Amino acid sequence: MKITLIPLKFLKILLILISINSTYAFQQSSKIDAVTVYLDGAEINRIASVELNSGKSEITFNDLSSYIEESSIQISGLQKTSILSINYGINYLSKKKQSDSILTLQTK
């Protein structure tokens, strides 16, 4: 039986390359800061504070309205940060707890 050993130098280089291309993914909550109601819709401003490591990060904001117009999503307050892309999607398989006010209205 022949065993081949990989040189330690090669393993270090491989680990560095993997860490450079890795993306940090996490979920972030946000709080409603302001709401403006118009005749044909509403504007909801949310605030979230995020600590990012250097490199790529994927942030998911959950529990947002399913009525968001995808083209209206805006992000501000970035300092020395760039956004590579924004993706909008609805998870139809997740069950969300209905608020007490909605449950009260449904029982009437």
mmCIF file of C-alpha atoms in Angstrom:
data_model
loop_
_atom_site.group_PDB
_atom_site.id
_atom_site.type_symbol
_atom_site.label_atom_id
_atom_site.label_comp_id
_atom_site.label_asym_id
_atom_site.label_seq_id
_atom_site.Cartn_x
_atom_site.Cartn_y
_atom_site.Cartn_z
ATOM 1 C CA MET A 1 0.000 0.000 0.000
ATOM 2 C CA LYS A 2 1.401 3.353 -1.033
ATOM 3 C CA ILE A 3 0.444 6.497 0.914
ATOM 4 C CA THR A 4 0.943 9.878 -0.708
ATOM 5 C CA LEU A 5 1.418 12.846 1.593
ATOM 6 C CA ILE A 6 0.446 16.350 0.528
ATOM 7 C CA PRO A 7 3.071 18.951 1.369
ATOM 8 C CA LEU A 8 2.087 21.323 4.174
ATOM 9 C CA LYS A 9 2.881 24.353 2.001
ATOM 10 C CA PHE A 10 0.292 23.219 -0.559
ATOM 11 C CA LEU A 11 -2.347 22.785 2.171
ATOM 12 C CA LYS A 12 -1.713 26.310 3.480
ATOM 13 C CA ILE A 13 -2.137 27.788 -0.003
ATOM 14 C CA LEU A 14 -5.330 25.776 -0.525
ATOM 15 C CA LEU A 15 -6.797 26.982 2.781
ATOM 16 C CA ILE A 16 -5.983 30.595 1.923
ATOM 17 C CA LEU A 17 -7.698 30.282 -1.464
ATOM 18 C CA ILE A 18 -10.780 28.710 0.112
ATOM 19 C CA SER A 19 -11.032 31.440 2.751
ATOM 20 C CA ILE A 20 -10.707 34.198 0.137
ATOM 21 C CA ASN A 21 -13.638 32.855 -1.876
ATOM 22 C CA SER A 22 -15.849 32.048 1.094
ATOM 23 C CA THR A 23 -19.031 34.019 1.676
ATOM 24 C CA TYR A 24 -20.378 34.743 5.140
ATOM 25 C CA ALA A 25 -24.154 34.200 5.158
ATOM 26 C CA PHE A 26 -26.452 35.224 7.988
ATOM 27 C CA GLN A 27 -29.962 36.449 8.720
ATOM 28 C CA GLN A 28 -30.551 39.934 10.068
ATOM 29 C CA SER A 29 -33.640 41.431 11.664
ATOM 30 C CA SER A 30 -34.718 45.001 11.012
ATOM 31 C CA LYS A 31 -36.965 47.480 12.791
ATOM 32 C CA ILE A 32 -39.501 49.853 11.282
ATOM 33 C CA ASP A 33 -38.216 53.416 11.587
ATOM 34 C CA ALA A 34 -40.879 55.401 9.719
ATOM 35 C CA VAL A 35 -44.060 54.823 7.714
ATOM 36 C CA THR A 36 -45.653 57.172 5.190
ATOM 37 C CA VAL A 37 -49.079 56.291 3.808
ATOM 38 C CA TYR A 38 -50.063 57.485 0.320
ATOM 39 C CA LEU A 39 -53.333 57.129 -1.608
ATOM 40 C CA ASP A 40 -51.876 54.363 -3.771
ATOM 41 C CA GLY A 41 -49.483 52.660 -1.357
ATOM 42 C CA ALA A 42 -47.079 53.223 1.500
ATOM 43 C CA GLU A 43 -43.386 53.749 2.183
ATOM 44 C CA ILE A 44 -41.838 51.793 5.040
ATOM 45 C CA ASN A 45 -38.334 52.685 6.190
ATOM 46 C CA ARG A 46 -36.514 50.007 8.159
ATOM 47 C CA ILE A 47 -33.232 50.159 10.041
ATOM 48 C CA ALA A 48 -30.742 47.362 10.603
ATOM 49 C CA SER A 49 -27.224 47.582 11.937
ATOM 50 C CA VAL A 50 -24.798 44.997 10.592
ATOM 51 C CA GLU A 51 -21.195 44.207 11.534
ATOM 52 C CA LEU A 52 -19.394 42.779 8.499
ATOM 53 C CA ASN A 53 -16.100 40.977 8.225
ATOM 54 C CA SER A 54 -13.859 41.685 5.280
ATOM 55 C CA GLY A 55 -14.789 39.653 2.237
ATOM 56 C CA LYS A 56 -18.163 38.731 0.798
ATOM 57 C CA SER A 57 -21.253 38.578 2.990
ATOM 58 C CA GLU A 58 -24.782 37.440 2.209
ATOM 59 C CA ILE A 59 -27.416 39.067 4.402
ATOM 60 C CA THR A 60 -31.024 37.890 4.474
ATOM 61 C CA PHE A 61 -33.773 40.099 5.909
ATOM 62 C CA ASN A 62 -36.773 38.026 7.025
ATOM 63 C CA ASP A 63 -40.337 38.925 8.041
ATOM 64 C CA LEU A 64 -40.762 41.700 5.497
ATOM 65 C CA SER A 65 -44.010 42.434 3.685
ATOM 66 C CA SER A 66 -44.830 40.163 0.767
ATOM 67 C CA TYR A 67 -46.254 43.224 -1.042
ATOM 68 C CA ILE A 68 -42.888 44.924 -1.576
ATOM 69 C CA GLU A 69 -42.289 46.242 -5.052
ATOM 70 C CA GLU A 70 -38.931 44.752 -5.947
ATOM 71 C CA SER A 71 -37.852 47.844 -7.885
ATOM 72 C CA SER A 72 -38.420 50.073 -4.831
ATOM 73 C CA ILE A 73 -35.817 48.404 -2.581
ATOM 74 C CA GLN A 74 -33.066 50.849 -1.582
ATOM 75 C CA ILE A 75 -30.049 50.563 0.696
ATOM 76 C CA SER A 76 -28.194 53.506 2.197
ATOM 77 C CA GLY A 77 -25.632 54.293 4.864
ATOM 78 C CA LEU A 78 -22.813 52.244 3.387
ATOM 79 C CA GLN A 79 -19.296 53.228 4.345
ATOM 80 C CA LYS A 80 -16.457 51.664 2.344
ATOM 81 C CA THR A 81 -18.837 48.908 1.273
ATOM 82 C CA SER A 82 -20.187 47.941 -2.113
ATOM 83 C CA ILE A 83 -23.216 45.863 -3.016
ATOM 84 C CA LEU A 84 -22.707 43.164 -5.625
ATOM 85 C CA SER A 85 -26.393 42.286 -6.013
ATOM 86 C CA ILE A 86 -29.821 42.430 -4.411
ATOM 87 C CA ASN A 87 -32.199 39.485 -4.701
ATOM 88 C CA TYR A 88 -35.841 39.565 -3.681
ATOM 89 C CA GLY A 89 -37.883 36.447 -3.083
ATOM 90 C CA ILE A 90 -40.793 35.108 -1.097
ATOM 91 C CA ASN A 91 -40.577 31.828 0.772
ATOM 92 C CA TYR A 92 -44.055 30.400 0.255
ATOM 93 C CA LEU A 93 -43.237 27.279 2.262
ATOM 94 C CA SER A 94 -42.558 29.023 5.561
ATOM 95 C CA LYS A 95 -45.461 29.447 7.945
ATOM 96 C CA LYS A 96 -45.613 32.785 9.676
ATOM 97 C CA LYS A 97 -47.417 33.471 12.924
ATOM 98 C CA GLN A 98 -50.310 35.834 12.330
ATOM 99 C CA SER A 99 -50.534 38.870 14.531
ATOM 100 C CA ASP A 100 -53.157 39.078 17.264
ATOM 101 C CA SER A 101 -55.005 41.872 15.458
ATOM 102 C CA ILE A 102 -55.398 39.738 12.320
ATOM 103 C CA LEU A 103 -56.605 36.765 14.367
ATOM 104 C CA THR A 104 -59.162 38.999 16.132
ATOM 105 C CA LEU A 105 -60.488 40.303 12.812
ATOM 106 C CA GLN A 106 -60.759 36.795 11.383
ATOM 107 C CA THR A 107 -62.768 35.517 14.339
ATOM 108 C CA LYS A 108 -65.380 38.323 14.057
#
